[in-house]
Amino acid sequence: MNSLLDSRDEPLDHSSAQVLVVDDDSVTRHLVVDQLEQENLVVHQAEDGKEGLELLRRHQPQLILLDYHMPHMNGIDFLRQVESEGVQSHSVIMLTSTDDQQVISDCYQLGVHAFMVKPVNYLILKGQVKRALALNRYARDLRRQIQTTERHSRLLRTVFDSIPEGVIVLDHNLRVRMISAKACTILGVPKSAVLSLRVNEVLGEAFTEPGAPLDRCVATDSKLTNIQTHVERSPGTTIPIALTINRFSPNDKQPGWILLFRDLRQEEHKLFALSDKERFGRMISGDLKMKEVFDLIDKVADTHATVLIIGESGTGKELVARELHDRSNRKRHTFLAVNCAAIPAELLESEFFGHEKGSFTGAGQTKIGRFEMAHGGTLFLDEIGEMPYGMQGKLLRVLQERKFMRVGGNRTIEVDVRIVAATNKDLKKLVQENRFREDLYYRLAVIPIHLPPLRERILDVPHLVHYFIEVFKKRRHTQVKYMSSDVLQRLMEHNWPGNVRELVNVLEYSFAVCSDSTLHLEHLPKEMQTRTSGVQMRPPANTEKDHILRTLESVNFRKGLAAAKLGINPSTLYRKMKKFGID
C-alpha cells in the first residue's frame, strides 16, 4: 500500500486541520484513518450518518470524507441535514462506488467538492485532500477578509452617519450612491427610497436646472462652499439649506460629487431656543395673551389630541406646531409641514397617502405619502381651510381610522401620526357656507389655539427687534448694531397687518440699505417713514396705561429700562406715569 505522502510529493500544510471520516465499511474507514493519522491530521471517525453528525457538531472539522452508500442515512441525506443546520465551514469528498450522474449532480448541489471511487487509490486521495484543505483554508481566509471588510464598512458607515450635516454622494450620472442618516432626516425620506435615483428626483427639478449650483459645478469642474439655496421635496414643501459641493474621482474613474448641507430651519430654530424671560422655545413674547398660549402648549404637547391653530398670516403658527412636537414624546420622530394651498388639488391624495407604481399616468415608481413619512411623529397641515371639499372627507376618514391605502394600492397601511392643523380663515363661517366639512372641523378643533396678531401685543416689538438685530448681525456681518428711538417708536406705532413676518421684512430692508452702525427713519421702507393708513396712531388712553404698567412690571419698575423697551425718553415715561397715576 502506498503512503499518503512519498518523497517526491510536496508535504501537506495541515496544521490544526481536523478530518471527519464517515463510512460504514470498517475496513475502508480504518485504512483511510490510518493514512491520515500518519500525516499528523486530527481524525475523527463514525460508522454511520447519525454518529457522523454528532462528531461534526462537536469538532467542526475542515474536511469530511463521506461514504455515499450507508444504511439509515446515505451521503445525500447526511449533507441535506448538514445544510439544514447551516454548517458551511468544511470541504467534502464523497467516497462512492457509483457513477450515477444524477447522484453526482445532487451531491455537487449540496456542496461536495470531489468524488473518489472505491476502492480508494491513496495517491489520488492525497491530491484530493491537499486541494480540499487548501480550498478550506482559502475559504476561511476569505471569510475573515470579508468579515474584516464588513467591520470596516460598518465603522465607516457609523462615522458617515455621525456627520452632523447631511451628506449625499453622487456618481458621474448624478445618481445617489450614498446618503447619510442626517440627510434622510432633513429630507424626510428613507434611505432605500432614494438610492440610485437621480439627484433631481430627490432634491427637486430646480436643483439641476441650468445655472443652479450643481449645474455650475459640473459645467466648470469646480466646487462651491456654504452657499444658501433650497431643495424641494414635493410641491409646497421646500427646505432652505446651506450647501457645499465637492468633486471626487474614485480610482481614476469618472468624477462624482459630494453634497454636504445643513438645514437652515434647524439653525434658525436653535437661535430661537436661547432662554430668557421672554422666550418660549422658538417663540418670543412677554405678552399675557401669548403666555396663555405658551401655558396651553405645555399642557397639551404630550397628548395625542388634534390641535387647530388659528391666527393671521405671519403670527407664527408653524412655530407653535413645532413647539407642540418638540415638547411631546414624538420629538425624536419626524415633524413634517405641508402647505395645503401649495399642492394642486389633483395631486393632494397622492401627496398625502402616496401611490403605487403604475396607478396613474406618470406614476413611474411607488411613492410614499406624507402620512407614512410622518409615522410616529407630527404632521402639520398649514392652510387647512384651502383643502378641497372632496379631499376633506378622505382626511377625516384617516383621522378616524388611522389607516389608509395608497392610490392604486390594495394594502391597508396603519400610521401613528399626530395632526396639527392651522388656518388664517374663519372655518366656522366656511362650514356655514358648505365649503368646509363640519365633522372635520370638530375633529381638528379638539384643542384650538388662538394666536393674537402683533398689533394686539405691540409691546413684543422691542423684544422681536432686539432678537432679529442679533440674528442679522450674525448672518450678514453687518455694521448695524443700534436702532434710534424714533425708529423703534415708529415700529411700535405701526399696525402690522403682516404680523411678525412683515416686521422681519422691514428689518431685512433696513439692514440692506443701512451702511451706518445705527438704523434711522430714512432706513425704513418709504411707506413707513411717515404715518399712513397702515399706522396705528396711538392706542386709547386706558390701553396705553395698561401697556406702560405691564412694561414696568416686566422690568421690576426700572424706569430707564422700561423707557427703552417702550421706545420713549425717560422724561416722557415720567410724564405719562404721572398722567395715568402710576406710582
Coordinates of C-alpha atoms in Angstrom, one line a residue:
M1 CA 0.0 0.0 0.0
N2 CA 1.3 3.4 -0.9
S3 CA 1.9 6.0 1.7
L4 CA -0.3 9.1 1.6
L5 CA 2.9 11.1 1.1
D6 CA 6.1 10.0 -0.5
S7 CA 9.4 11.8 -1.0
R8 CA 8.5 13.1 -4.4
D9 CA 5.4 14.9 -3.2
E10 CA 5.1 18.3 -1.5
P11 CA 4.0 17.8 2.1
L12 CA 0.6 18.8 3.3
D13 CA 0.2 22.1 5.2
H14 CA -2.3 20.6 7.7
S15 CA -1.5 22.5 10.9
S16 CA -4.6 22.3 13.2
A17 CA -6.6 20.6 10.4
Q18 CA -9.3 18.1 11.5
V19 CA -10.9 15.5 9.3
L20 CA -14.1 13.5 9.8
V21 CA -14.4 10.1 8.1
V22 CA -17.9 8.7 7.9
D23 CA -18.1 5.2 6.4
D24 CA -20.0 2.0 7.4
D25 CA -17.3 -0.1 5.8
S26 CA -14.9 -0.5 8.7
V27 CA -12.0 -1.8 6.6
T28 CA -12.0 1.2 4.3
R29 CA -12.6 3.5 7.2
H30 CA -9.7 2.3 9.3
L31 CA -7.3 2.3 6.3
V32 CA -8.2 5.9 5.4
V33 CA -8.0 6.9 9.1
D34 CA -4.6 5.2 9.4
Q35 CA -3.2 7.0 6.3
L36 CA -4.4 10.4 7.5
E37 CA -3.1 10.0 11.0
Q38 CA 0.4 9.2 9.6
E39 CA 0.3 12.8 8.4
N40 CA -0.5 14.1 11.9
L41 CA -4.0 15.1 10.9
V42 CA -6.6 15.0 13.7
V43 CA -9.0 12.4 12.5
H44 CA -12.5 11.6 13.9
Q45 CA -14.4 8.5 12.6
A46 CA -18.0 7.5 12.5
E47 CA -19.6 4.3 11.3
D48 CA -23.0 5.9 10.3
G49 CA -24.5 9.2 9.5
K50 CA -26.1 9.8 12.9
E51 CA -22.7 9.4 14.7
G52 CA -21.1 11.5 12.0
L53 CA -23.5 14.4 12.6
E54 CA -22.7 14.3 16.3
L55 CA -19.0 14.5 15.7
L56 CA -19.4 17.2 13.1
R57 CA -21.3 19.4 15.5
R58 CA -18.8 18.7 18.3
H59 CA -15.5 19.2 16.4
Q60 CA -16.4 21.2 13.3
P61 CA -13.7 19.6 11.0
Q62 CA -12.3 21.3 8.0
L63 CA -12.7 18.2 5.8
I64 CA -15.3 15.4 5.6
L65 CA -14.6 12.1 3.8
L66 CA -18.1 10.7 3.4
D67 CA -19.4 7.3 2.1
Y68 CA -22.4 7.5 -0.2
H69 CA -23.9 4.1 0.5
M70 CA -24.8 3.8 4.2
P71 CA -27.8 2.2 5.9
H72 CA -30.4 4.5 7.5
M73 CA -28.8 7.7 6.2
N74 CA -26.9 7.8 2.9
G75 CA -24.4 10.5 2.0
I76 CA -27.0 12.8 0.3
D77 CA -29.3 12.6 3.4
F78 CA -26.3 13.4 5.6
L79 CA -25.5 16.5 3.5
R80 CA -29.1 17.7 3.5
Q81 CA -29.1 17.5 7.3
V82 CA -25.9 19.4 7.4
E83 CA -27.3 22.1 5.1
S84 CA -30.4 22.5 7.2
E85 CA -28.2 23.2 10.2
G86 CA -26.3 25.9 8.4
V87 CA -22.9 24.3 8.8
Q88 CA -20.6 25.5 6.0
S89 CA -17.1 25.6 7.3
H90 CA -15.9 22.4 5.7
S91 CA -15.0 20.7 2.4
V92 CA -16.5 17.3 1.4
I93 CA -15.0 14.4 -0.5
M94 CA -17.6 11.7 -1.4
L95 CA -16.5 8.1 -1.4
T96 CA -18.7 6.1 -3.7
S97 CA -18.9 3.0 -5.9
T98 CA -21.5 4.5 -8.2
D99 CA -21.1 6.6 -11.4
D100 CA -24.8 7.6 -11.5
Q101 CA -24.8 11.1 -13.0
Q102 CA -28.0 12.2 -11.1
V103 CA -26.4 11.2 -7.8
I104 CA -23.2 13.1 -8.7
S105 CA -25.3 16.2 -9.7
D106 CA -27.2 16.1 -6.4
C107 CA -24.0 15.8 -4.4
Y108 CA -22.4 18.8 -6.2
Q109 CA -25.5 20.9 -5.4
L110 CA -25.1 20.0 -1.8
G111 CA -21.5 21.2 -1.6
V112 CA -19.4 18.1 -2.5
H113 CA -16.0 19.2 -3.8
A114 CA -14.7 15.9 -5.2
F115 CA -15.6 12.2 -5.7
M116 CA -13.4 9.2 -5.1
V117 CA -14.4 5.8 -6.5
K118 CA -13.9 2.8 -4.2
P119 CA -11.6 1.0 -3.8
V120 CA -9.7 4.1 -2.7
N121 CA -6.4 5.0 -4.5
Y122 CA -4.4 6.7 -1.8
L123 CA -2.1 8.6 -4.1
I124 CA -5.2 10.2 -5.7
L125 CA -6.7 10.7 -2.2
K126 CA -3.6 12.6 -1.2
G127 CA -4.1 15.1 -4.0
Q128 CA -7.8 15.5 -3.2
V129 CA -7.1 16.0 0.5
K130 CA -4.4 18.6 -0.3
R131 CA -6.8 20.5 -2.6
A132 CA -9.7 20.2 -0.2
L133 CA -7.7 21.5 2.8
A134 CA -6.2 24.3 0.7
L135 CA -9.7 25.2 -0.5
N136 CA -11.0 25.2 3.0
R137 CA -8.1 27.4 4.2
Y138 CA -8.7 29.8 1.3
A139 CA -12.4 30.0 2.1
R140 CA -11.7 30.6 5.8
D141 CA -9.2 33.4 4.9
L142 CA -11.7 34.8 2.5
R143 CA -14.5 34.8 5.1
R144 CA -12.1 36.5 7.6
Q145 CA -11.3 39.2 5.0
I146 CA -15.0 39.7 4.3
Q147 CA -15.7 40.0 8.0
T148 CA -12.9 42.5 8.4
T149 CA -14.2 44.4 5.4
E150 CA -17.7 44.4 6.8
R151 CA -16.4 45.6 10.1
H152 CA -14.6 48.4 8.4
S153 CA -17.6 49.2 6.3
R154 CA -19.8 49.3 9.4
L155 CA -17.3 51.6 11.1
L156 CA -17.2 53.9 8.1
R157 CA -21.0 53.9 7.9
T158 CA -21.2 54.8 11.6
V159 CA -18.7 57.7 11.0
F160 CA -20.6 58.7 7.9
D161 CA -23.9 58.7 9.7
S162 CA -22.4 60.6 12.6
I163 CA -21.6 63.7 10.5
P164 CA -23.9 66.5 11.8
E165 CA -24.6 67.7 8.3
G166 CA -26.5 65.8 5.6
V167 CA -24.2 64.1 3.1
I168 CA -25.2 62.8 -0.4
V169 CA -22.7 61.1 -2.7
L170 CA -23.5 61.2 -6.4
D171 CA -21.8 59.3 -9.3
H172 CA -20.9 60.8 -12.6
N173 CA -24.5 60.4 -13.8
L174 CA -25.7 62.4 -10.8
R175 CA -27.4 59.3 -9.2
V176 CA -27.4 58.9 -5.5
R177 CA -24.9 56.2 -4.4
M178 CA -24.7 57.0 -0.7
I179 CA -26.8 59.1 1.7
S180 CA -26.2 59.7 5.3
A181 CA -28.8 59.3 8.1
K182 CA -28.8 63.0 8.8
A183 CA -29.6 63.7 5.1
C184 CA -32.5 61.3 5.3
T185 CA -33.8 63.1 8.4
I186 CA -33.5 66.5 6.8
L187 CA -35.3 65.4 3.7
G188 CA -37.8 63.1 5.4
V189 CA -37.1 60.1 3.3
P190 CA -35.9 56.5 4.0
K191 CA -32.5 55.6 2.5
S192 CA -34.0 52.8 0.5
A193 CA -36.3 55.1 -1.3
V194 CA -33.6 57.4 -2.8
L195 CA -30.6 55.2 -3.6
S196 CA -29.9 55.1 -7.3
L197 CA -32.3 57.9 -8.1
R198 CA -31.1 60.9 -10.0
V199 CA -30.5 63.9 -7.7
N200 CA -33.3 65.9 -9.2
E201 CA -35.8 63.2 -8.2
V202 CA -34.6 63.6 -4.6
L203 CA -33.9 67.3 -4.3
G204 CA -36.3 68.8 -6.9
E205 CA -36.0 69.7 -10.6
A206 CA -34.7 73.2 -9.8
F207 CA -31.6 71.6 -8.1
T208 CA -30.1 70.6 -11.5
E209 CA -31.6 73.2 -13.8
P210 CA -29.2 75.4 -15.9
G211 CA -27.5 77.9 -13.6
A212 CA -28.3 76.1 -10.4
P213 CA -25.3 75.5 -8.0
L214 CA -24.7 71.8 -9.0
D215 CA -25.0 72.6 -12.7
R216 CA -22.4 75.3 -12.3
C217 CA -20.0 72.9 -10.5
V218 CA -20.4 70.2 -13.2
A219 CA -20.0 72.6 -16.1
T220 CA -16.9 74.3 -14.7
D221 CA -15.5 71.2 -12.8
S222 CA -15.3 73.3 -9.7
K223 CA -16.6 73.3 -6.1
L224 CA -18.9 75.7 -4.1
T225 CA -18.8 76.3 -0.4
N226 CA -21.5 77.2 2.0
I227 CA -24.0 78.8 -0.4
Q228 CA -27.6 79.3 0.6
T229 CA -30.2 77.6 -1.6
H230 CA -33.2 75.3 -1.1
V231 CA -34.4 71.9 -2.1
E232 CA -38.0 70.9 -3.0
R233 CA -39.1 67.6 -1.7
S234 CA -42.6 67.9 -3.2
P235 CA -45.0 70.7 -4.3
G236 CA -45.4 73.1 -1.3
T237 CA -42.5 71.6 0.7
T238 CA -39.2 73.5 0.4
I239 CA -36.2 73.2 2.7
P240 CA -33.7 76.1 3.0
I241 CA -30.1 74.7 3.2
A242 CA -26.5 75.9 3.3
L243 CA -24.8 73.8 0.6
T244 CA -21.2 72.8 -0.1
I245 CA -20.4 70.8 -3.3
N246 CA -17.1 69.0 -3.7
R247 CA -15.8 66.9 -6.6
F248 CA -14.1 63.5 -6.2
S249 CA -12.6 60.9 -8.5
P250 CA -12.9 57.3 -7.3
N251 CA -10.0 55.2 -8.6
D252 CA -9.3 57.5 -11.5
K253 CA -12.8 56.8 -12.8
Q254 CA -15.3 59.5 -14.0
P255 CA -15.8 62.1 -11.3
G256 CA -18.6 62.1 -8.8
W257 CA -19.9 64.8 -6.4
I258 CA -20.3 65.1 -2.7
L259 CA -23.1 67.3 -1.4
L260 CA -22.8 68.5 2.2
F261 CA -25.7 70.5 3.5
R262 CA -27.2 72.0 6.7
D263 CA -30.8 72.5 7.4
L264 CA -31.2 76.3 7.9
R265 CA -34.6 75.8 9.5
Q266 CA -32.9 74.0 12.3
E267 CA -30.2 76.6 12.8
E268 CA -32.9 79.3 13.0
H269 CA -34.9 77.2 15.5
K270 CA -31.8 76.7 17.6
L271 CA -31.3 80.5 17.8
F272 CA -34.9 80.8 19.0
A273 CA -34.2 78.3 21.7
L274 CA -31.9 80.6 23.7
S275 CA -33.6 81.0 27.0
D276 CA -34.6 84.3 28.7
K277 CA -37.7 85.7 30.3
E278 CA -39.5 86.5 27.0
R279 CA -38.6 83.2 25.2
F280 CA -40.6 80.0 24.9
G281 CA -38.6 77.7 22.8
R282 CA -38.6 79.2 19.3
M283 CA -41.1 81.9 20.3
I284 CA -40.5 85.3 21.8
S285 CA -43.1 87.2 23.8
G286 CA -43.7 88.9 27.1
D287 CA -47.4 89.4 26.3
L288 CA -50.0 87.9 28.7
K289 CA -52.1 86.5 25.8
M290 CA -49.0 84.8 24.4
K291 CA -48.1 83.4 27.9
E292 CA -51.5 81.9 28.0
V293 CA -50.8 80.3 24.6
F294 CA -47.4 79.0 26.0
D295 CA -49.1 77.5 29.1
L296 CA -51.7 75.7 26.8
I297 CA -48.9 74.3 24.6
D298 CA -47.1 72.9 27.7
K299 CA -50.3 71.3 28.9
V300 CA -51.4 69.6 25.6
A301 CA -48.0 68.9 23.9
D302 CA -47.7 65.4 25.3
T303 CA -51.2 64.3 24.5
H304 CA -52.4 62.8 21.2
A305 CA -55.2 65.2 20.7
T306 CA -55.6 67.0 17.4
V307 CA -54.8 70.8 17.6
L308 CA -56.1 73.6 15.4
I309 CA -54.0 76.8 15.4
I310 CA -56.0 79.9 14.4
G311 CA -54.2 83.1 13.5
E312 CA -53.5 85.7 10.9
S313 CA -50.7 85.2 8.4
G314 CA -47.3 85.8 9.9
T315 CA -48.3 85.2 13.5
G316 CA -46.1 82.1 13.9
K317 CA -48.5 79.2 13.5
E318 CA -45.8 76.8 12.3
L319 CA -43.6 77.8 15.3
V320 CA -46.5 76.7 17.6
A321 CA -46.8 73.4 15.8
R322 CA -43.0 72.8 16.2
E323 CA -43.2 73.6 19.9
L324 CA -46.0 71.1 20.3
H325 CA -43.9 68.5 18.5
D326 CA -40.6 69.2 20.4
R327 CA -42.3 69.2 23.8
S328 CA -44.0 65.8 23.1
N329 CA -42.8 62.2 23.3
R330 CA -42.8 62.3 19.5
K331 CA -39.8 64.7 19.3
R332 CA -37.4 62.0 18.2
H333 CA -39.6 61.4 15.2
T334 CA -40.4 63.4 12.1
F335 CA -42.1 66.8 12.1
L336 CA -43.4 67.3 8.6
A337 CA -45.1 70.5 7.4
V338 CA -47.4 70.6 4.4
N339 CA -48.9 73.7 2.9
C340 CA -52.3 72.5 1.7
A341 CA -52.7 75.6 -0.5
A342 CA -49.5 75.0 -2.4
I343 CA -50.3 71.5 -3.6
P344 CA -52.5 71.2 -6.7
A345 CA -55.9 69.6 -5.9
E346 CA -55.4 66.7 -8.3
L347 CA -52.1 65.8 -6.5
L348 CA -53.3 66.1 -2.9
E349 CA -54.4 62.5 -2.5
S350 CA -51.2 61.1 -3.9
E351 CA -49.1 63.6 -1.8
F352 CA -50.9 62.7 1.4
F353 CA -51.3 58.9 1.0
G354 CA -48.7 58.0 -1.7
H355 CA -49.3 55.9 -4.7
E356 CA -48.3 52.6 -6.2
K357 CA -46.2 52.3 -9.4
G358 CA -48.4 52.5 -12.5
S359 CA -51.5 53.6 -10.5
F360 CA -51.9 56.5 -12.9
T361 CA -50.2 58.2 -15.9
G362 CA -46.8 59.4 -14.7
A363 CA -46.7 57.1 -11.7
G364 CA -43.3 55.6 -12.7
Q365 CA -42.5 54.4 -9.3
T366 CA -44.0 53.8 -5.9
K367 CA -44.3 56.9 -3.8
I368 CA -44.5 57.2 0.0
G369 CA -47.1 59.8 1.1
R370 CA -46.8 62.4 3.8
F371 CA -48.7 60.3 6.4
E372 CA -46.2 57.4 6.0
M373 CA -43.3 59.9 6.2
A374 CA -44.6 61.3 9.4
H375 CA -45.3 57.9 11.1
G376 CA -44.5 58.2 14.8
G377 CA -44.2 62.0 14.6
T378 CA -46.3 65.1 13.8
L379 CA -47.9 66.1 10.5
F380 CA -48.6 69.9 10.3
L381 CA -51.3 70.8 7.9
D382 CA -51.0 74.5 7.2
E383 CA -53.7 76.5 5.5
I384 CA -56.2 73.6 6.1
G385 CA -59.0 75.9 5.0
E386 CA -57.8 75.7 1.4
M387 CA -58.2 72.0 1.2
P388 CA -60.7 70.9 -1.5
Y389 CA -64.0 69.7 -0.1
G390 CA -63.7 66.2 -1.6
M391 CA -60.3 65.7 0.0
Q392 CA -61.6 66.7 3.4
G393 CA -63.7 63.6 3.6
K394 CA -60.7 61.4 2.9
L395 CA -58.6 63.2 5.5
L396 CA -61.5 62.8 8.0
R397 CA -61.5 59.0 7.4
V398 CA -57.8 58.7 8.1
L399 CA -58.1 60.8 11.2
Q400 CA -60.9 58.5 12.5
E401 CA -59.4 55.1 11.5
R402 CA -55.6 55.9 11.5
K403 CA -55.2 53.8 8.3
F404 CA -55.4 54.2 4.6
M405 CA -54.4 52.7 1.2
R406 CA -52.1 54.3 -1.3
V407 CA -53.6 55.4 -4.6
G408 CA -53.8 52.3 -6.8
G409 CA -52.9 50.1 -3.8
N410 CA -54.8 47.3 -2.1
R411 CA -52.9 47.1 1.1
T412 CA -54.1 48.9 4.3
I413 CA -51.4 50.9 5.9
E414 CA -51.7 51.9 9.6
V415 CA -50.0 55.0 10.9
D416 CA -49.4 56.7 14.2
V417 CA -49.4 60.4 13.4
R418 CA -50.4 63.4 15.4
I419 CA -52.2 66.0 13.4
V420 CA -51.7 69.7 14.0
A421 CA -53.6 72.0 11.6
A422 CA -53.5 75.7 11.1
T423 CA -55.7 78.3 9.3
N424 CA -56.0 82.1 8.9
K425 CA -59.6 81.7 7.9
D426 CA -62.9 81.5 9.8
L427 CA -63.6 77.8 9.5
K428 CA -66.9 78.1 11.2
K429 CA -68.0 80.6 8.6
L430 CA -66.7 78.2 5.9
V431 CA -68.8 75.4 7.5
Q432 CA -71.9 77.6 7.3
E433 CA -71.1 78.2 3.6
N434 CA -70.7 74.5 3.0
R435 CA -67.1 75.0 2.0
F436 CA -65.7 73.1 4.9
R437 CA -67.0 69.9 6.5
E438 CA -68.4 70.4 9.9
D439 CA -67.4 66.9 11.1
L440 CA -63.8 67.5 10.0
Y441 CA -63.8 70.9 11.8
Y442 CA -64.8 69.3 15.1
R443 CA -62.3 66.5 14.5
L444 CA -59.5 69.1 14.0
A445 CA -60.5 71.6 16.7
V446 CA -60.2 69.3 19.7
I447 CA -57.8 71.8 21.1
P448 CA -58.0 75.2 19.5
I449 CA -55.1 77.6 19.9
H450 CA -55.7 81.3 19.0
L451 CA -52.7 83.4 18.2
P452 CA -53.1 87.1 18.7
P453 CA -51.9 89.4 15.9
L454 CA -48.8 91.5 16.6
R455 CA -50.9 94.7 16.8
E456 CA -52.6 93.2 19.9
R457 CA -49.2 92.6 21.6
I458 CA -47.4 95.6 20.4
L459 CA -45.0 95.6 23.5
D460 CA -43.4 92.5 22.0
V461 CA -42.0 94.6 19.1
P462 CA -38.9 95.7 21.1
H463 CA -38.2 92.0 22.1
L464 CA -38.5 90.9 18.5
V465 CA -36.5 93.8 17.1
H466 CA -33.7 93.0 19.6
Y467 CA -33.7 89.4 18.7
F468 CA -33.7 89.9 14.9
I469 CA -30.9 92.6 15.1
E470 CA -28.7 89.9 16.7
V471 CA -29.7 87.4 14.1
F472 CA -29.0 89.7 11.2
K473 CA -25.7 90.8 12.7
K474 CA -24.5 87.1 12.7
R475 CA -25.9 86.3 9.3
R476 CA -24.8 89.4 7.4
H477 CA -21.7 90.5 9.3
T478 CA -23.3 94.0 9.1
Q479 CA -22.1 97.2 10.9
V480 CA -25.6 97.9 12.2
K481 CA -25.6 97.5 15.9
Y482 CA -28.2 100.0 17.1
M483 CA -31.6 101.5 16.4
S484 CA -32.6 105.0 17.0
S485 CA -35.5 105.6 19.4
D486 CA -37.6 107.3 16.7
V487 CA -37.3 104.1 14.5
L488 CA -38.4 101.9 17.4
Q489 CA -41.3 104.3 18.2
R490 CA -42.4 104.1 14.5
L491 CA -42.3 100.3 14.7
M492 CA -44.3 100.4 17.9
E493 CA -47.0 102.6 16.2
H494 CA -47.3 100.5 13.1
N495 CA -50.4 98.3 12.7
W496 CA -48.5 95.3 11.4
P497 CA -51.1 93.7 9.1
G498 CA -48.5 91.1 8.1
N499 CA -47.5 90.5 11.7
V500 CA -44.1 89.2 12.6
R501 CA -43.3 88.2 9.0
E502 CA -43.8 91.8 8.0
L503 CA -41.6 93.0 10.8
V504 CA -38.8 90.7 9.6
N505 CA -39.2 92.0 6.1
V506 CA -39.0 95.6 7.3
L507 CA -35.8 94.9 9.3
E508 CA -34.3 93.0 6.3
Y509 CA -34.9 96.0 4.1
S510 CA -33.4 98.4 6.7
F511 CA -30.3 96.3 7.2
A512 CA -29.8 96.1 3.5
V513 CA -29.9 99.9 2.9
C514 CA -28.1 101.0 6.1
S515 CA -24.3 101.4 5.9
D516 CA -24.1 103.1 9.3
S517 CA -24.0 101.5 12.8
T518 CA -27.4 102.8 13.7
L519 CA -30.8 102.5 12.0
H520 CA -32.6 105.8 11.4
L521 CA -36.0 106.6 10.0
E522 CA -34.6 107.1 6.5
H523 CA -33.6 103.4 6.5
L524 CA -37.2 102.2 6.9
P525 CA -39.3 101.5 3.8
K526 CA -40.8 104.7 2.3
E527 CA -44.3 103.9 3.4
M528 CA -43.2 103.6 7.0
Q529 CA -41.2 106.8 7.2
T530 CA -44.4 108.8 7.6
R531 CA -47.6 107.8 9.3
T532 CA -50.1 106.4 6.9
S533 CA -53.3 104.3 7.0
G534 CA -51.1 101.4 7.9
V535 CA -50.0 103.1 11.1
Q536 CA -51.8 102.9 14.3
M537 CA -51.6 106.5 15.5
R538 CA -51.9 106.0 19.2
P539 CA -53.7 103.5 21.4
P540 CA -56.6 104.6 23.6
A541 CA -55.5 106.1 26.9
N542 CA -56.6 103.1 29.0
T543 CA -54.7 100.7 26.6
E544 CA -51.6 102.9 26.8
K545 CA -51.8 102.9 30.6
D546 CA -52.0 99.1 30.6
H547 CA -49.1 98.8 28.2
I548 CA -46.9 101.1 30.3
L549 CA -47.9 99.3 33.6
R550 CA -47.2 95.9 32.1
T551 CA -43.8 97.1 30.8
L552 CA -42.9 98.5 34.2
E553 CA -43.9 95.3 35.9
S554 CA -41.9 93.2 33.4
V555 CA -38.7 95.0 34.4
N556 CA -39.4 95.4 38.2
F557 CA -40.2 99.1 37.7
R558 CA -36.7 100.0 36.5
K559 CA -37.9 103.1 34.7
G560 CA -34.8 103.6 32.4
L561 CA -35.2 100.0 31.1
A562 CA -38.9 100.4 30.7
A563 CA -38.5 103.6 28.7
A564 CA -36.1 101.8 26.4
K565 CA -38.5 98.9 25.9
L566 CA -41.3 101.4 25.2
G567 CA -39.1 103.3 22.7
I568 CA -39.6 106.7 24.5
N569 CA -37.4 109.0 26.5
P570 CA -37.3 108.5 30.3
S571 CA -38.7 112.1 30.8
T572 CA -41.7 111.1 28.6
L573 CA -42.2 108.0 30.6
Y574 CA -42.2 110.0 33.9
R575 CA -44.8 112.4 32.4
K576 CA -47.1 109.6 31.3
M577 CA -46.8 107.8 34.7
K578 CA -47.9 111.0 36.4
K579 CA -50.7 111.4 33.9
F580 CA -52.0 107.9 34.5
G581 CA -51.4 107.9 38.2
I582 CA -48.8 105.2 38.2
D583 CA -46.6 105.3 41.2

